[in-house]
Short mmCIF file of C-alpha atoms and ligand atoms in Angstrom, two decimals:
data_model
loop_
_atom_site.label_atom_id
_atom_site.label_comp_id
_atom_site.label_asym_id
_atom_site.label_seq_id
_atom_site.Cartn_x
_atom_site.Cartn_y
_atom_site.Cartn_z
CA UNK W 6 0.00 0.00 0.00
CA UNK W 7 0.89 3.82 -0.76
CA UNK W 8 0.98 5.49 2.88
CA UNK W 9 2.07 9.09 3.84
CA UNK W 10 3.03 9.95 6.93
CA UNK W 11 3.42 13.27 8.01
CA UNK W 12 6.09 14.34 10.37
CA UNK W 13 7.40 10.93 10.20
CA UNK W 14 11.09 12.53 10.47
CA UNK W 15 11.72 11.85 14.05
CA UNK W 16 9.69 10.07 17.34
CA UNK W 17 6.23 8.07 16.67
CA UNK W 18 5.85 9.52 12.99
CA UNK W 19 9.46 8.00 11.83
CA UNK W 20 8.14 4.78 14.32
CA UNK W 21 5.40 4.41 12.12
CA UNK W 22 7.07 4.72 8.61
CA UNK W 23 9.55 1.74 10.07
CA UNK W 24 6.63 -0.40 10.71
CA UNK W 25 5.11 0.64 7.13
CA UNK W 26 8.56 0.32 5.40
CA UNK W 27 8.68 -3.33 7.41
CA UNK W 28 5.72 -4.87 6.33
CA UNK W 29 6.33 -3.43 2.28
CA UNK W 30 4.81 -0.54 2.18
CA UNK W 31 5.48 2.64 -0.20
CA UNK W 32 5.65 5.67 2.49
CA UNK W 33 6.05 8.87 2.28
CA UNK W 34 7.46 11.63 4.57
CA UNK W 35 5.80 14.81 4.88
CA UNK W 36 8.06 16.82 7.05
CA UNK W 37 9.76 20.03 7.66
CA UNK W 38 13.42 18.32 7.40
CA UNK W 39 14.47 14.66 6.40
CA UNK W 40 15.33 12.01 8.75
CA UNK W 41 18.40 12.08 9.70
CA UNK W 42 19.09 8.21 8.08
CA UNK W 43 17.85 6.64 5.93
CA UNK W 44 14.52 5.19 6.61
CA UNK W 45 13.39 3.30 3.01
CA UNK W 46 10.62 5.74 2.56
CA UNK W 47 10.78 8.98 0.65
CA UNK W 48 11.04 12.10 1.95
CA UNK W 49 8.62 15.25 0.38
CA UNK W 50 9.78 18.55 2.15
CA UNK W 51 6.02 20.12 3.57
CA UNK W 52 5.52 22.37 5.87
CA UNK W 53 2.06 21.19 7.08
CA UNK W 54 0.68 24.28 8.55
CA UNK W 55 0.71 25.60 5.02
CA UNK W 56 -2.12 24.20 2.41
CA UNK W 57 -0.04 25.09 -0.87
CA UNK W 58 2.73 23.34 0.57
CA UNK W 59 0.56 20.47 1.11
CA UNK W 60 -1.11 20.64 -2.23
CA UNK W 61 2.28 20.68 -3.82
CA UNK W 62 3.59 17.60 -1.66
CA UNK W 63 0.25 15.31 -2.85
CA UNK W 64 1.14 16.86 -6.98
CA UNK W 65 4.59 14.67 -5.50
CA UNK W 66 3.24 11.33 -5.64
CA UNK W 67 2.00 9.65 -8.41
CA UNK W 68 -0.90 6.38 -8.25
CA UNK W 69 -3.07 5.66 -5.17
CA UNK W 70 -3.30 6.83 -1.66
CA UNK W 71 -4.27 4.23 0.73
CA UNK W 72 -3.06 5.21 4.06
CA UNK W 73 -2.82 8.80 5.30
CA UNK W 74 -1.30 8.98 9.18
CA UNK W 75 -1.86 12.46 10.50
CA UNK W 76 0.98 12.91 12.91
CA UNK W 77 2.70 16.06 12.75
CA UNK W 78 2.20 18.30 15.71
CA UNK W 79 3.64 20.85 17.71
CA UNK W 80 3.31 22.17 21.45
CA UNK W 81 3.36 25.96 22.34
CA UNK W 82 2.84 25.48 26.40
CA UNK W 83 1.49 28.63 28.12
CA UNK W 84 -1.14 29.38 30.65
CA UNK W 85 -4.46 30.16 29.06
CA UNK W 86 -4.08 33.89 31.02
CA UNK W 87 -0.78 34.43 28.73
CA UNK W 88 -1.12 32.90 25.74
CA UNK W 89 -0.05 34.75 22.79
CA UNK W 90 -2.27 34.67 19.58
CA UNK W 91 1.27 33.58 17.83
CA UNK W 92 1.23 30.59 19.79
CA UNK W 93 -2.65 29.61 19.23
CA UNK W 94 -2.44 29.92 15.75
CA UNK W 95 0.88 28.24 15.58
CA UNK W 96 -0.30 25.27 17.20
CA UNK W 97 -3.99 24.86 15.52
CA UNK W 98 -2.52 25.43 12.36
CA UNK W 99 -0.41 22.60 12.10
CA UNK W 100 -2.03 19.99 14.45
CA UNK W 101 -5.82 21.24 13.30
CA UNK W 102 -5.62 22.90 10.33
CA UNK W 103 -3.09 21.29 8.84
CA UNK W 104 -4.24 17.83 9.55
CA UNK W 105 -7.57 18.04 8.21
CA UNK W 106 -6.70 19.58 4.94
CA UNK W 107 -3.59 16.99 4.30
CA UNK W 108 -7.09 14.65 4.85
CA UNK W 109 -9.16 16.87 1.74
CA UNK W 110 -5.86 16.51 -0.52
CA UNK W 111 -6.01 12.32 0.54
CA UNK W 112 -9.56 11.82 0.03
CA UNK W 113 -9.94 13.27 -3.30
CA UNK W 114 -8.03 10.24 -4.34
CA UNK W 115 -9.37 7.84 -1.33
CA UNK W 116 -12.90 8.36 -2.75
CA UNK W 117 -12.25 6.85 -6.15
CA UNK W 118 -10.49 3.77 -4.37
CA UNK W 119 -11.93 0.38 -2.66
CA UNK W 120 -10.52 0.92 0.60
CA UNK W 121 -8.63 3.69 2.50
CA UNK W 122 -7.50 4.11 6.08
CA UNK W 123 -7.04 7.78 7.59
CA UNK W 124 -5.25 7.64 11.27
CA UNK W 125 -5.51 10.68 13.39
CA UNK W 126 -2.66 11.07 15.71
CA UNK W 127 -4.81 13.22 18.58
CA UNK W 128 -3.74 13.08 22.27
CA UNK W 129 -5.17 12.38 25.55
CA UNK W 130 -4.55 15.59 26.58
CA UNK W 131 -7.42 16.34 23.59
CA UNK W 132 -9.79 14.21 25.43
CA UNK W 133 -9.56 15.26 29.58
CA UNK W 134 -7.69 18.57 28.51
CA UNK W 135 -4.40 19.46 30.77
CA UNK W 136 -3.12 22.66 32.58
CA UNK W 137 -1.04 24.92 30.44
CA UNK W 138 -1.85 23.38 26.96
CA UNK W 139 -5.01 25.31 26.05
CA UNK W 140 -4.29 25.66 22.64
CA UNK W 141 -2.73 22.19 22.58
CA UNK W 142 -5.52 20.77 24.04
CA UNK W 143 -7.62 22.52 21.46
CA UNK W 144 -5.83 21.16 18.81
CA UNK W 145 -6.35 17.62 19.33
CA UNK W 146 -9.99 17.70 20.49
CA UNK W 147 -10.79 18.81 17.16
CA UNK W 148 -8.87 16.38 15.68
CA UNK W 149 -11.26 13.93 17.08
CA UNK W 150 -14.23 15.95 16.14
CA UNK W 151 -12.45 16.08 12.28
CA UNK W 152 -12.24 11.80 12.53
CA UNK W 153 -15.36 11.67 13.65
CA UNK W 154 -17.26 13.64 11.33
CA UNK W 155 -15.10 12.29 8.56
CA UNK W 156 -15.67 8.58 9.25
CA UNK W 157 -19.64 9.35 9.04
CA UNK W 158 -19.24 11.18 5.66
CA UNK W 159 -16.48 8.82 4.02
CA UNK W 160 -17.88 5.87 5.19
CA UNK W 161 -19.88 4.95 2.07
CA UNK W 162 -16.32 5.35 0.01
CA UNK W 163 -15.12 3.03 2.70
CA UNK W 164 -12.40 5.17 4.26
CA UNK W 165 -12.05 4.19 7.37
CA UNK W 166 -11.08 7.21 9.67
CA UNK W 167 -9.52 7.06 13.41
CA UNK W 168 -7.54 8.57 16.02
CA UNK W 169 -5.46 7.21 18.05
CA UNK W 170 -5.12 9.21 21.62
CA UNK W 171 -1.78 8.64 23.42
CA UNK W 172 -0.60 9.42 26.95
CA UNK W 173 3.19 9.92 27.51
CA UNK W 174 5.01 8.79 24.45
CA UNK W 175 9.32 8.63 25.26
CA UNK W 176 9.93 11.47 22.30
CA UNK W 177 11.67 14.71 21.96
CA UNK W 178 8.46 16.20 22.48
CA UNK W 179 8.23 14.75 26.36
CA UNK W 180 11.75 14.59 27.00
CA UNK W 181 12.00 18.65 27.88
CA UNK W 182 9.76 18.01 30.79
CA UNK W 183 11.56 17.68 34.00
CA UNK W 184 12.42 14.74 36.47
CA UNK W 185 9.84 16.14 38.69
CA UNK W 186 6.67 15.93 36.09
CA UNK W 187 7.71 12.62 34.85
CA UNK W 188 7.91 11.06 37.96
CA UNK W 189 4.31 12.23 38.79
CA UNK W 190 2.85 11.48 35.42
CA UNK W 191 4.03 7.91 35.99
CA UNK W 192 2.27 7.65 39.14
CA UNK W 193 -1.07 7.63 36.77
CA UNK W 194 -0.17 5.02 34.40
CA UNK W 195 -1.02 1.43 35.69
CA UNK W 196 1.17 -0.31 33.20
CA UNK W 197 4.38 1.65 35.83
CA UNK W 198 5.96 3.15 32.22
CA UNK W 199 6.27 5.60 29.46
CA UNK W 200 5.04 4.78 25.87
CA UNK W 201 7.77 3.86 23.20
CA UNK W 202 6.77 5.48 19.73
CA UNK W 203 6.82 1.42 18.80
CA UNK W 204 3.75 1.15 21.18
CA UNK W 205 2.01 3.64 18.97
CA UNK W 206 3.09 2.40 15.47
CA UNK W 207 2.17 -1.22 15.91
CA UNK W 208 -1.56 0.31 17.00
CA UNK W 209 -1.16 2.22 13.18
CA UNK W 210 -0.26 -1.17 11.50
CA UNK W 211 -2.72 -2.91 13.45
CA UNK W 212 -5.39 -0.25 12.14
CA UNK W 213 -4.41 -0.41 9.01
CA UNK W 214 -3.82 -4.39 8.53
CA UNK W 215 -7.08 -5.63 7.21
CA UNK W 216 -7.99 -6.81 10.64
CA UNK W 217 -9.47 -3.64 11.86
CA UNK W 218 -11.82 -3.05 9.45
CA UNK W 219 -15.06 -2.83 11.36
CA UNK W 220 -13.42 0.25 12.80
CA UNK W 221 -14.41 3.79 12.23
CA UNK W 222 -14.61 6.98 14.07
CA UNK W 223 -13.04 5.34 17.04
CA UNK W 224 -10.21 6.83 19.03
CA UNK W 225 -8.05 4.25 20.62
CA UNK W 226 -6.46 5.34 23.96
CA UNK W 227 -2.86 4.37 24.32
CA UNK W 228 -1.77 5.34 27.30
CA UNK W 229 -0.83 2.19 29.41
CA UNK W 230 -4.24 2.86 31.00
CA UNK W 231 -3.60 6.12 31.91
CA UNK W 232 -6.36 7.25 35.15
CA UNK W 233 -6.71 11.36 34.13
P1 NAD P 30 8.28 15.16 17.71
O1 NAD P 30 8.42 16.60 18.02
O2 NAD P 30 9.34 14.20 18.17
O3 NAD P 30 8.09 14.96 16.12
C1 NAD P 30 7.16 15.74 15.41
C2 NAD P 30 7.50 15.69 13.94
O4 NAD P 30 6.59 16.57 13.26
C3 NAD P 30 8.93 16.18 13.63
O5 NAD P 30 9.55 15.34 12.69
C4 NAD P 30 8.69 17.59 13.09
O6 NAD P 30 9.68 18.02 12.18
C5 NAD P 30 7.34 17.41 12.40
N1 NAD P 30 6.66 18.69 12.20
C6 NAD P 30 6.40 19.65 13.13
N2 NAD P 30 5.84 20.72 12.55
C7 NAD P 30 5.72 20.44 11.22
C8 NAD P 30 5.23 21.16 10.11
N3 NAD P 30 4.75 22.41 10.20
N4 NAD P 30 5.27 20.58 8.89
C9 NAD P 30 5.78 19.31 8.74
N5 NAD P 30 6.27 18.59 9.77
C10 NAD P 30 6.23 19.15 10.99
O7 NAD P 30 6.85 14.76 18.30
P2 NAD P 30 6.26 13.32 18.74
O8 NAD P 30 6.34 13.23 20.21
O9 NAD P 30 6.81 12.25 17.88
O10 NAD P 30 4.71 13.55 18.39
C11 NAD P 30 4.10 13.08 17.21
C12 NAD P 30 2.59 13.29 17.33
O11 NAD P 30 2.09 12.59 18.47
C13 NAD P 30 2.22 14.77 17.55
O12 NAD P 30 1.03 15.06 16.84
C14 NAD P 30 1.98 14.84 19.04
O13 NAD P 30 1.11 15.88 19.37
C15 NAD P 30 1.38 13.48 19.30
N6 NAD P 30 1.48 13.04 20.70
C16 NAD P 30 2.70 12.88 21.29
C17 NAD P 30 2.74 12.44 22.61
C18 NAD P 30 4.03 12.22 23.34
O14 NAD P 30 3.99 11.91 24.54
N7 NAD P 30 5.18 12.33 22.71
C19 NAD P 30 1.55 12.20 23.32
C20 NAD P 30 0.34 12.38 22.67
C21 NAD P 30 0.32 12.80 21.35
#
């Protein structure tokens, strides 16, 4: 199958196009900058918060697109009392914005196929919201209200749309936080440890294997049973 992955440079999007690339798939990175090795997939430079840059990354690939993985996303953290309009916009245009109109560019080829798979990288922070990530929080709440909605118009084409919500992936994204806040977020994940961005790319190929395909507008939780 032809996948695209966006921000599959680094952390769970570059987990994912190794599982992809594994099992035979054609992927495609949609990212700011290339991985730094080589990953088997190829790399389209889009910047995802801009639609002409994502029009012009689709016009890249020729044939069918049967997998699109939403992933690309940013964090501006700031109180809600201080947060700058730069920041809002920053962050709902790539993880919002962005994500739903790399979806219209997908779909207008998904449509004339037999079966298509869309997978929504939200958060759980997009489903019981978390102190000083307003806008990130935002971001990824409408991300499930974009899969949801979606999955109920696409599902006579057959794309299958989803999001997949998780708690504290091991990235670059988490790793800023201090000692202090990962030691307390642990003490609300059962399973006693982080995520590995493998945890979340084997829930992608699971989704996107044939075997889930009774699925749609769902948002899997994978969080090592996080209690928010
Ligand atoms: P990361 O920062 O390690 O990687 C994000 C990737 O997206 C990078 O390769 C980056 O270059 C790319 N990217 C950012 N802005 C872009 C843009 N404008 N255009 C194109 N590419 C862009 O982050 P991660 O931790 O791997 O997170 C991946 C996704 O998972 C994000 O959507 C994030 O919100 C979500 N998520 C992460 C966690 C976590 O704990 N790490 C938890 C829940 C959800």
């Amino acid at each position: 199958m032809n996948a695209v992955v966006t921000g599959g440079a680094r952390g769970i999007g570059r987990a994912i196009v190794e599982e992809l690339v594994s099992r035979g798939d054609t992927v495609f990175i949609f990212d700011c900058s290339p991985p730094e090795d080589n990953l088997g997939a190829s790399f389209i430079q889009v910047d995802i918060s801009s639609l002409e840059s994502i029009r012009e990354g689709f016009e890249k690939i020729n044939g069918p697109i049967d997998i699109l993985v939403n992933n690309a996303g940013i964090a501006r953290d700031m109180l809600a009392v201080r947060l700058r309009e730069a920041d809002w916009d920053a962050v709902l245009d790539v993880n919002l914005k962005g994500a739903f109109f790399c979806a219209q560019q997908a779909l207008k080829r998904m449509m004339k196929q037999k079966k298509s798979y869309i997978i929504n990288i939200s958060s759980v922070v997009g489903v019981v919201g978390n102190p000083g990530q307003i806008n990130y929080a935002a971001s990824k709440a409408g991300l499930i209200a974009v899969t949801k909605t979606l999955a109920k118009e696409y599902a006579a084409r057959n794309v299958l749309v989803n999001a997949i919500a998780p708690g504290f992936i091991q990235t670059s994204m988490t790793e800023k936080l201090s000692d202090k806040v990962k030691q307390e977020a642990l003490t609300h994940i059962p399973l006693n440890r982080f995520g590995t961005p493998q945890d979340v790319a084997k829930v992608v190929s699971f989704l996107t294997s044939g075997n889930a395909d009774y699925l749609t507008g769902q948002v899997l939780h994978v969080d090592g049973g996080m209690v928010v």
